[in-house]
Coordinates of C-alpha atoms and ligand atoms in Angstrom, one line a residue:
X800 CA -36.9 -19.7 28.8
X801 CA -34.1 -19.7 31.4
X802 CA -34.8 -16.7 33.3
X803 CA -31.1 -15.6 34.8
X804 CA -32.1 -12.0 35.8
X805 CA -33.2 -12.2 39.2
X806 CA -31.0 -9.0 40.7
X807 CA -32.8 -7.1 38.2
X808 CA -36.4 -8.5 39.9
X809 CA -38.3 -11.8 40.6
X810 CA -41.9 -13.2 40.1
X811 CA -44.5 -12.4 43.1
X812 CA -44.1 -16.0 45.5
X813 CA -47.7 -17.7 45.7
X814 CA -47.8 -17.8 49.3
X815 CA -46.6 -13.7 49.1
X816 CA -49.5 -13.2 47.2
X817 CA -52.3 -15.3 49.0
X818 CA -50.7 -13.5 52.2
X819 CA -51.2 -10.1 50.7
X820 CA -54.6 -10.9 48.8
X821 CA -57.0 -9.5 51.8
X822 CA -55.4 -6.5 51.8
X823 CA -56.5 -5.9 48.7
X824 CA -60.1 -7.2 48.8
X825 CA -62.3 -8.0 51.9
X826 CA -59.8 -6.3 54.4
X827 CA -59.3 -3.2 52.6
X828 CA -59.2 -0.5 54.7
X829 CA -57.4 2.6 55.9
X830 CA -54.8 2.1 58.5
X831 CA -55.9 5.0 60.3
X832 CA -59.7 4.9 59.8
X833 CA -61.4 4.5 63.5
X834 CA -63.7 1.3 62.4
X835 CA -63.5 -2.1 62.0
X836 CA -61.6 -2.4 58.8
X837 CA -59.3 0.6 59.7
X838 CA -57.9 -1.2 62.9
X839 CA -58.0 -4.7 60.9
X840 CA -55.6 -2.9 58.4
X841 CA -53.8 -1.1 61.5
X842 CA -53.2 -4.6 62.8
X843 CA -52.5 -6.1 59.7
X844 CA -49.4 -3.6 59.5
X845 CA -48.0 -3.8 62.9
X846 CA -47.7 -7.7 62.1
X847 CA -46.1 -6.7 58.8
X848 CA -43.7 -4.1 60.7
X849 CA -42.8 -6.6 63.8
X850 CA -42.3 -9.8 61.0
X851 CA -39.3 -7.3 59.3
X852 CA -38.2 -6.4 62.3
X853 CA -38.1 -10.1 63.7
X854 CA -35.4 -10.8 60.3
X855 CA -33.4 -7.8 60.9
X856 CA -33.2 -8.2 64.8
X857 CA -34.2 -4.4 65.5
X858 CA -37.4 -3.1 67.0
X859 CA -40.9 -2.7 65.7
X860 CA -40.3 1.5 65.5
X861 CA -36.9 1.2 63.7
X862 CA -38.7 0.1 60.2
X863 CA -40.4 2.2 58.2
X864 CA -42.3 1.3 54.8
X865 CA -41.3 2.8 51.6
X866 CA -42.1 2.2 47.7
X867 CA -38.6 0.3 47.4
X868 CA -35.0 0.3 47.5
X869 CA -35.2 3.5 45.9
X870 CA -37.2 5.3 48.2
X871 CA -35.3 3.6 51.6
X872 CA -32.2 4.7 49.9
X873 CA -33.2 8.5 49.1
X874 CA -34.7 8.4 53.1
X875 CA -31.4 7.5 54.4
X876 CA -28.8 9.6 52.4
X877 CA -30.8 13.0 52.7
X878 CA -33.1 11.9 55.6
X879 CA -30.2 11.2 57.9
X880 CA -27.3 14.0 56.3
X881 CA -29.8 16.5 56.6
X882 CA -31.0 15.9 59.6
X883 CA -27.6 15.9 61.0
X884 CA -26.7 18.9 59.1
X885 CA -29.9 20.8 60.8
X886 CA -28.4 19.7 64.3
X887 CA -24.9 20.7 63.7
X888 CA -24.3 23.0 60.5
X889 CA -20.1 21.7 60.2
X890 CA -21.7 18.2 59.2
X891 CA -21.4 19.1 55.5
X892 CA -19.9 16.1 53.9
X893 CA -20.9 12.5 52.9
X894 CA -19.0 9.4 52.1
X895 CA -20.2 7.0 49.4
X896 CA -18.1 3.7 47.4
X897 CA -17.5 4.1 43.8
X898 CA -19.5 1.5 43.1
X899 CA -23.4 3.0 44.8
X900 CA -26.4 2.1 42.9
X901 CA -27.6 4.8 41.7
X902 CA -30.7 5.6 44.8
X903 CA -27.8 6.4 46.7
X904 CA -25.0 7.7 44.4
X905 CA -27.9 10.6 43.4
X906 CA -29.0 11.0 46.8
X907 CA -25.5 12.2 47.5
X908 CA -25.1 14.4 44.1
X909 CA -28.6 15.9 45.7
X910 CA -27.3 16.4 49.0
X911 CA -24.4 18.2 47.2
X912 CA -26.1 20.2 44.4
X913 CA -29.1 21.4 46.1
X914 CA -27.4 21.5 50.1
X915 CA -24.3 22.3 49.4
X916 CA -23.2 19.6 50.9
X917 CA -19.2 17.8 49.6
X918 CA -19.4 14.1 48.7
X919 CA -16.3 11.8 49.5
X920 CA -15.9 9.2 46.9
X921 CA -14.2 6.1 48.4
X922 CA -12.6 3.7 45.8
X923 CA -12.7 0.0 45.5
X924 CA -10.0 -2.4 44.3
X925 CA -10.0 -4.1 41.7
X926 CA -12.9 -7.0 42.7
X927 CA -14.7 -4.1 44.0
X928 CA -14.2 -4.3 47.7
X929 CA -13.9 -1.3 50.1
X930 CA -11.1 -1.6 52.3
X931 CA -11.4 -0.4 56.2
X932 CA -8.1 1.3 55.6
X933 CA -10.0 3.2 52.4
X934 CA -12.5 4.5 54.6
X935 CA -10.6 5.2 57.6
X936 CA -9.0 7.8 54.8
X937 CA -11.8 9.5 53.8
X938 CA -13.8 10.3 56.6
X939 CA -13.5 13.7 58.3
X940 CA -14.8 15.2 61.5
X941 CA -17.3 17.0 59.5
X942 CA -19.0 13.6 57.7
X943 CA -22.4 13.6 58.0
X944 CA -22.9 9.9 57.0
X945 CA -21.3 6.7 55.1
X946 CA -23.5 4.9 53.0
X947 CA -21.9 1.6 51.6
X948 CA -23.5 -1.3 50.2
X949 CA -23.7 -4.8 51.3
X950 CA -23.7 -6.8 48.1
X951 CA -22.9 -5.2 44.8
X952 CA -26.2 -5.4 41.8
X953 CA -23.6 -5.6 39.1
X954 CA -20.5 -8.0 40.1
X955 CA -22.1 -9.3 43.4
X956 CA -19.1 -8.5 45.4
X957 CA -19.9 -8.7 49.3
X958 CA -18.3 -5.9 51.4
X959 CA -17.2 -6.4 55.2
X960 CA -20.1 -4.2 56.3
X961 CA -19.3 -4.6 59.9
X962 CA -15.9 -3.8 59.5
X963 CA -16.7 -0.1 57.5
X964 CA -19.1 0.2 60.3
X965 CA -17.2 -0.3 63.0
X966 CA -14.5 2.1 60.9
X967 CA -17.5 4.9 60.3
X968 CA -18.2 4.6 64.2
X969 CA -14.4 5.5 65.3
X970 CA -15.4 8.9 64.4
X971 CA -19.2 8.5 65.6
X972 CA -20.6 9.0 62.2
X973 CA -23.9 6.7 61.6
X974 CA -23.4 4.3 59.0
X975 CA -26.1 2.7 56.0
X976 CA -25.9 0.2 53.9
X977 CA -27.9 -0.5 50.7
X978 CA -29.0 -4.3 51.4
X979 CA -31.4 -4.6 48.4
X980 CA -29.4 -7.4 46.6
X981 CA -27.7 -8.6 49.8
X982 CA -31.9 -10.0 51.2
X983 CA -32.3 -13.7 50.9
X984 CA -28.7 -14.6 50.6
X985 CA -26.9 -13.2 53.3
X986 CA -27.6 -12.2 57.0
X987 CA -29.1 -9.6 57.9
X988 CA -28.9 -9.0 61.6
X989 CA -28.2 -5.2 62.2
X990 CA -27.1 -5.5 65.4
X991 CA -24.6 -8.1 63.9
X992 CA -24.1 -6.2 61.2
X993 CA -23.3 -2.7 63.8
X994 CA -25.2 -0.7 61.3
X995 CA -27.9 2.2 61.7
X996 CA -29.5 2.3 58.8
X997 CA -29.8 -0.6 56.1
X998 CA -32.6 -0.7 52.7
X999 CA -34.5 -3.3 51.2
X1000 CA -37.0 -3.4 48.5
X1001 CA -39.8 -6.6 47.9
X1002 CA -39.3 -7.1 44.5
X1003 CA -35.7 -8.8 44.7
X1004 CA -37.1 -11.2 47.0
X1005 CA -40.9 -12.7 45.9
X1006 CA -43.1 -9.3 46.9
X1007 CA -44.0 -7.2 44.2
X1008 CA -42.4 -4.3 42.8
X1009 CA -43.5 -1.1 44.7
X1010 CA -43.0 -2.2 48.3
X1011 CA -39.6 -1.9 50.4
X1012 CA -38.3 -0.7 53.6
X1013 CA -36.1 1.2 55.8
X1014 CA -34.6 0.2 58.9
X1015 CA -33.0 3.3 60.9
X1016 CA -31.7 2.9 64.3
X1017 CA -33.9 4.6 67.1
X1018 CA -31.7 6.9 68.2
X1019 CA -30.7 8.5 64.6
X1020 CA -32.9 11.7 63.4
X1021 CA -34.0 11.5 60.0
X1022 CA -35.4 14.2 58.2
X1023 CA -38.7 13.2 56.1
X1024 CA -38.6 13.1 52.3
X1025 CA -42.7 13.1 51.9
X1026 CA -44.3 15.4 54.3
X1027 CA -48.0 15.0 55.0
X1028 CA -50.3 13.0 57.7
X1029 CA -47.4 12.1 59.6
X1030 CA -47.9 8.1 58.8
X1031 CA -44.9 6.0 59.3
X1032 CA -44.2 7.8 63.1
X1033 CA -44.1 11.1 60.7
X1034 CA -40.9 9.5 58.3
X1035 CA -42.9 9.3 55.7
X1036 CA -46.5 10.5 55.0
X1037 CA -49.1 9.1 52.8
X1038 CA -52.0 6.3 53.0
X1039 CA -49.4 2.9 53.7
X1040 CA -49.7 0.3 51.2
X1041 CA -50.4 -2.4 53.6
X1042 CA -51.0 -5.2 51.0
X1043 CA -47.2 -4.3 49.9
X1044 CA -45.7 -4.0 53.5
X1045 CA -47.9 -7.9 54.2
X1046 CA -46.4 -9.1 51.0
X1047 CA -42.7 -7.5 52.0
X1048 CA -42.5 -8.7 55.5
X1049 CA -43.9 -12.5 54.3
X1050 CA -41.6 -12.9 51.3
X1051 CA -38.8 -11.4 54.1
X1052 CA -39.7 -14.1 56.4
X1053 CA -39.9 -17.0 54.0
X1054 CA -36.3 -16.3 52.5
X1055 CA -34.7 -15.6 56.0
X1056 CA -35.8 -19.0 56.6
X1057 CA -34.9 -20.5 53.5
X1058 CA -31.2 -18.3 53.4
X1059 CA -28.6 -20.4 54.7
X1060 CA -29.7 -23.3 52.9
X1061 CA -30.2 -21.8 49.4
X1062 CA -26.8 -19.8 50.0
X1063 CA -25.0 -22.8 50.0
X1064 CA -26.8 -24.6 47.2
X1065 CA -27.0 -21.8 45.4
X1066 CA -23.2 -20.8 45.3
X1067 CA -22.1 -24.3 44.6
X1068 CA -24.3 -23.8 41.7
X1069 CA -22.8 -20.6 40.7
X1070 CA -19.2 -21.9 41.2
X1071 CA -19.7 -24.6 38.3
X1072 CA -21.2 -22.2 36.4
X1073 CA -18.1 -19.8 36.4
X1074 CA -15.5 -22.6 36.3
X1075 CA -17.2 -23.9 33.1
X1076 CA -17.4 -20.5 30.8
X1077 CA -14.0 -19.5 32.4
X1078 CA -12.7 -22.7 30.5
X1079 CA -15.1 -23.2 27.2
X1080 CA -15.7 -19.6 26.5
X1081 CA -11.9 -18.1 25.2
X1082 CA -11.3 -15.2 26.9
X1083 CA -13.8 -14.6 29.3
X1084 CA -12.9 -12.8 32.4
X1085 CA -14.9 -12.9 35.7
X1086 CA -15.9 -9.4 37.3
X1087 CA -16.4 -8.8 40.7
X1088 CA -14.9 -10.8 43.9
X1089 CA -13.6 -14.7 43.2
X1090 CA -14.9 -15.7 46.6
X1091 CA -16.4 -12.5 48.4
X1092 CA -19.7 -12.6 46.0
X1093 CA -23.8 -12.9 46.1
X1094 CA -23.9 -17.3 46.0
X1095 CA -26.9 -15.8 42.9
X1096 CA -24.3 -13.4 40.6
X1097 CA -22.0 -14.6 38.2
X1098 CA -20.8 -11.5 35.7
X1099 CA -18.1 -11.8 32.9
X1100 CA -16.7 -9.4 31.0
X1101 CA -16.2 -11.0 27.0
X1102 CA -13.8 -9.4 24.8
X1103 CA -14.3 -8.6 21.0
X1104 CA -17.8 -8.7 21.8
X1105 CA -20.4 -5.8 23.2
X1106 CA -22.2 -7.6 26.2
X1107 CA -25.8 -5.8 24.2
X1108 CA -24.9 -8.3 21.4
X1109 CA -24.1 -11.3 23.5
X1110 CA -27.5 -10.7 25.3
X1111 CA -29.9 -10.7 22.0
X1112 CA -28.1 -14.2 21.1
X1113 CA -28.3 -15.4 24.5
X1114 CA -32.1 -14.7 24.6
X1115 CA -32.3 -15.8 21.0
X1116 CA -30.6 -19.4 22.6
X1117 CA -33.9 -19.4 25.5
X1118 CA -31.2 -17.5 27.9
X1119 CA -32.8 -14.0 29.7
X1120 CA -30.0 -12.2 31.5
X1121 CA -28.6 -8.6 32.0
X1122 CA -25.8 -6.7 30.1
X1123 CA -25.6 -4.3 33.1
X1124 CA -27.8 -3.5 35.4
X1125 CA -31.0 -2.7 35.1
X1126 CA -31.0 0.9 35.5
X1127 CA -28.2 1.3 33.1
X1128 CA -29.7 -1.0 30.2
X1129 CA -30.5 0.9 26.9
X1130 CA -27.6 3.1 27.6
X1131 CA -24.5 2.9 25.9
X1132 CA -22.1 4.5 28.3
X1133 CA -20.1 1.8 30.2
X1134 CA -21.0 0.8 33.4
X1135 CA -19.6 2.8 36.2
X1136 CA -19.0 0.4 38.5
X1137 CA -17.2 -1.7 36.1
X1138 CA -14.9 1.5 35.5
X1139 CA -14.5 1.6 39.4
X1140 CA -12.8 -1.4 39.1
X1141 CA -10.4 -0.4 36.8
X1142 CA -11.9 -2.0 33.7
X1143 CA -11.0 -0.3 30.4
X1144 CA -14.6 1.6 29.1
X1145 CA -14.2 -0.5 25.8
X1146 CA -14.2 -4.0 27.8
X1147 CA -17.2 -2.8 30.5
X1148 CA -19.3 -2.9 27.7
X1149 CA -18.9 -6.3 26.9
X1150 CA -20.1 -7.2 30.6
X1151 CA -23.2 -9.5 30.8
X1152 CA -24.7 -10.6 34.3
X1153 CA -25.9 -13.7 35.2
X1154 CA -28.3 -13.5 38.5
X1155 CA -30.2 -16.7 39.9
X1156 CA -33.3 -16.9 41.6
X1157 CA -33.0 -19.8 44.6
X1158 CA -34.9 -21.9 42.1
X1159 CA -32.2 -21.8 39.6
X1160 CA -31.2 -26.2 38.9
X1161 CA -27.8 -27.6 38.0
X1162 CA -29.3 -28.0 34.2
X1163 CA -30.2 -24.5 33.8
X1164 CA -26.8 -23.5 34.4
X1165 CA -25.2 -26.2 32.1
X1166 CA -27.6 -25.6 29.5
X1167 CA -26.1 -21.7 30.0
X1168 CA -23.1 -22.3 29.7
X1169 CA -23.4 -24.6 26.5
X1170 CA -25.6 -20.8 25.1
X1171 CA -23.0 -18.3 26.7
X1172 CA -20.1 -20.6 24.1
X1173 CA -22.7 -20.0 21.4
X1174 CA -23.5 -16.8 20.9
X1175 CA -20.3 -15.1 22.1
X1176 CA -18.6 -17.2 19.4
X1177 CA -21.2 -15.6 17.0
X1178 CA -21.1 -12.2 18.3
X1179 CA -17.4 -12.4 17.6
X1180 CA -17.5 -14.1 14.4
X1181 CA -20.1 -11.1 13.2
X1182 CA -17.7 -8.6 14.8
X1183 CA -14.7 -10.4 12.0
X1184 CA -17.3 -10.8 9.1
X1185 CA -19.9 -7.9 9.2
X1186 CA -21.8 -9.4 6.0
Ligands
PLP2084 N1 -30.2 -0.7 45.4 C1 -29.8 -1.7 44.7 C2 -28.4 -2.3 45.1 C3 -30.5 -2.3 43.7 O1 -30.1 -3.3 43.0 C4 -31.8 -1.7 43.4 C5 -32.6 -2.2 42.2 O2 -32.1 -2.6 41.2 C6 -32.3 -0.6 44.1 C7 -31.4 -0.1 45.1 C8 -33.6 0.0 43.9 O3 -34.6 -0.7 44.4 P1 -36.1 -0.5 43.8 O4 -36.1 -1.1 42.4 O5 -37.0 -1.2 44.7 O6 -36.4 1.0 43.8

């Protein structure tokens, strides 16, 4: 099996697990037990906490654990919108992109049903980038917070994060991006980035699913999502999974070290790949940004097929890939974000996704591309002759 569904998660790394593996077993205790195994735990974190913060260039007390991208995201759209809102009630709006993964696009539908907050919608272009320009015209004196991502999970486009921070900051509103997909392939400096609050989750990157984090300037206020023992410098209660945060903060480290390298290989990879079905599969269209994209996503749109259909050949052919994302497989409705970028509903569904691990070989991606001619010339064919 070629595995080409990396965005939606990866396989636990060996070295993540043998790092995480005490944690679990002989060194098992409670971080704030006052014996032995409690302060071996305690330590245990505080090396976990200082390692993410080593990667993303911030301090120790600026990253908080979380269960995933998920979680990080929900923390920073109502932790910092509230929290704002509770300092100064005329903060009462949010900006998000069309295209938010959900954890944040619901965030903000939260913020808005429940706090009566107004959520300002900026658009993308047609590859799906945000323009400075597009945010500079949406934000208001009264906006709370922008929350825009770094790399796209459906069409890998790559927005200028520090340019829409920089923007957000003309107007001294705090600024987060949703980095999930952007870890391992692209930096992720915050400083360099100008942002003050950026997501991650383990499982896109070798640490298992269940673990993430969020990084939140020391300055900003957040308001807590989980309220309880006051863990987490009191952001987020509850006993902390320090076999996740270990296993986080190593697979973190190994694929900062690893990122420039496999970026480059990786893209070059990616850029044969889309040259070849662009010329042997008729029709096929390439989503997202030509040059602005994740070196690991390559996603197509393929008219006259439905991208559900193309999948079941594809894994048929020893291909496993992605119609959509994850979150919106099994549903029929067309992808938002593909309809963000100006896509017609009845060609969004024919979008499939391609997303490499750094593992991914020159063959694999031949051998793809060979499959990807296959079955959408039998999807089609079906599509023409039912029976
Ligand atoms: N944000 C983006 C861009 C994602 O791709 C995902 C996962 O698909 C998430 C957030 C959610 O992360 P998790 O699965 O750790 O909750």
């Amino acid at each position: 099996m070629i595995f080409l569904d990396a965005a939606a998660t990866t396989p636990v790394r060996r070295e993540v697990l043998q790092a995480m593996w005490p944690y679990l077993s002989g060194e098992f205790g409670n971080p704030s037990s006052h014996h032995s195994l409690g302060e071996a735990a305690a330590t245990a974190l505080a090396g976990a906490r200082s390692a993410v913060a080593n990667v993303l260039n911030c301090r120790s007390g600026e990253v908080t654990f979380t269960s995933g991208g998920t979680e990080a995201d929900n923390l920073a759209v109502k932790g910092i919108a509230l929290a704002r809102k509770a300092a100064d009630p005329a903060l009462n709006r949010v900006v998000i992109s069309a295209v938010e993964h959900p954890a944040v696009e619901e965030s903000a539908r939260y913020l808005e049903r429940v706090h009566g907050f107004a959520v300002d919608v900026v658009p993308v272009d047609g590859d799906g980038l945000v323009t400075p320009e597009a945010l500079r015209a949406v934000l208001r004196p009264e906006t709370a917070l922008v929350s825009i991502m770094y790399a796209n999970n459906e069409v890998g486009t790559v927005q200028p994060v520090a340019q829409l921070a920089a923007v957000a900051h003309e107007l001294d509103v705090p600024f987060h991006t949703d980095a999930v997909q952007a870890a391992g392939w692209l930096p992720l400096d915050t400083k360099a980035l100008g942002v003050d609050a950026l997501s991650l989750s383990g499982h896109k990157l070798g640490a298992p699913k269940g673990s993430g984090v969020l990084f939140a300037r020391g300055r900003l206020r957040l308001e807590p999502l989980v309220h309880g023992g006051g863990q987490e410098r009191g952001k987020r209660s509850g006993t902390e999974n320090v076999a996740g945060a270990v296993a986080l903060s190593t697979a973190l480290t190994l694929s900062h070290a690893e990122q420039s390298t496999a970026a480059s290989q990786v893209a070059g990879m990616r850029d044969r790949f889309i040259e070849a079905i662009l010329a042997n599969v008729p029709g096929a269209v390439l989503t997202g940004h030509p040059v602005k994209r994740l070196p690991s996503v390559a996603s197509f749109c393929f008219p006259g097929t439905s991208g559900e259909s193309v999948l079941l050949e594809l894994e048929r052919l020893g291909v496993v890939c992605s119609s959509g994302s994850a979150c919106a497989a099994g549903s029929d409705a067309p992808s938002p974000v593909l309809l963000a970028l100006g896509l017609d509903p009845g060609t969004a569904q024919t979008a499939v996704r391609f997303s490499f691990t750094s593992a991914v070989t020159a063959a694999d991606l031949e051998q793809t591309a060979v499959a990807v001619e296959t079955a959408v010339g039998r999807v089609r064919n079906l599509a023409h002759h039912p029976n």
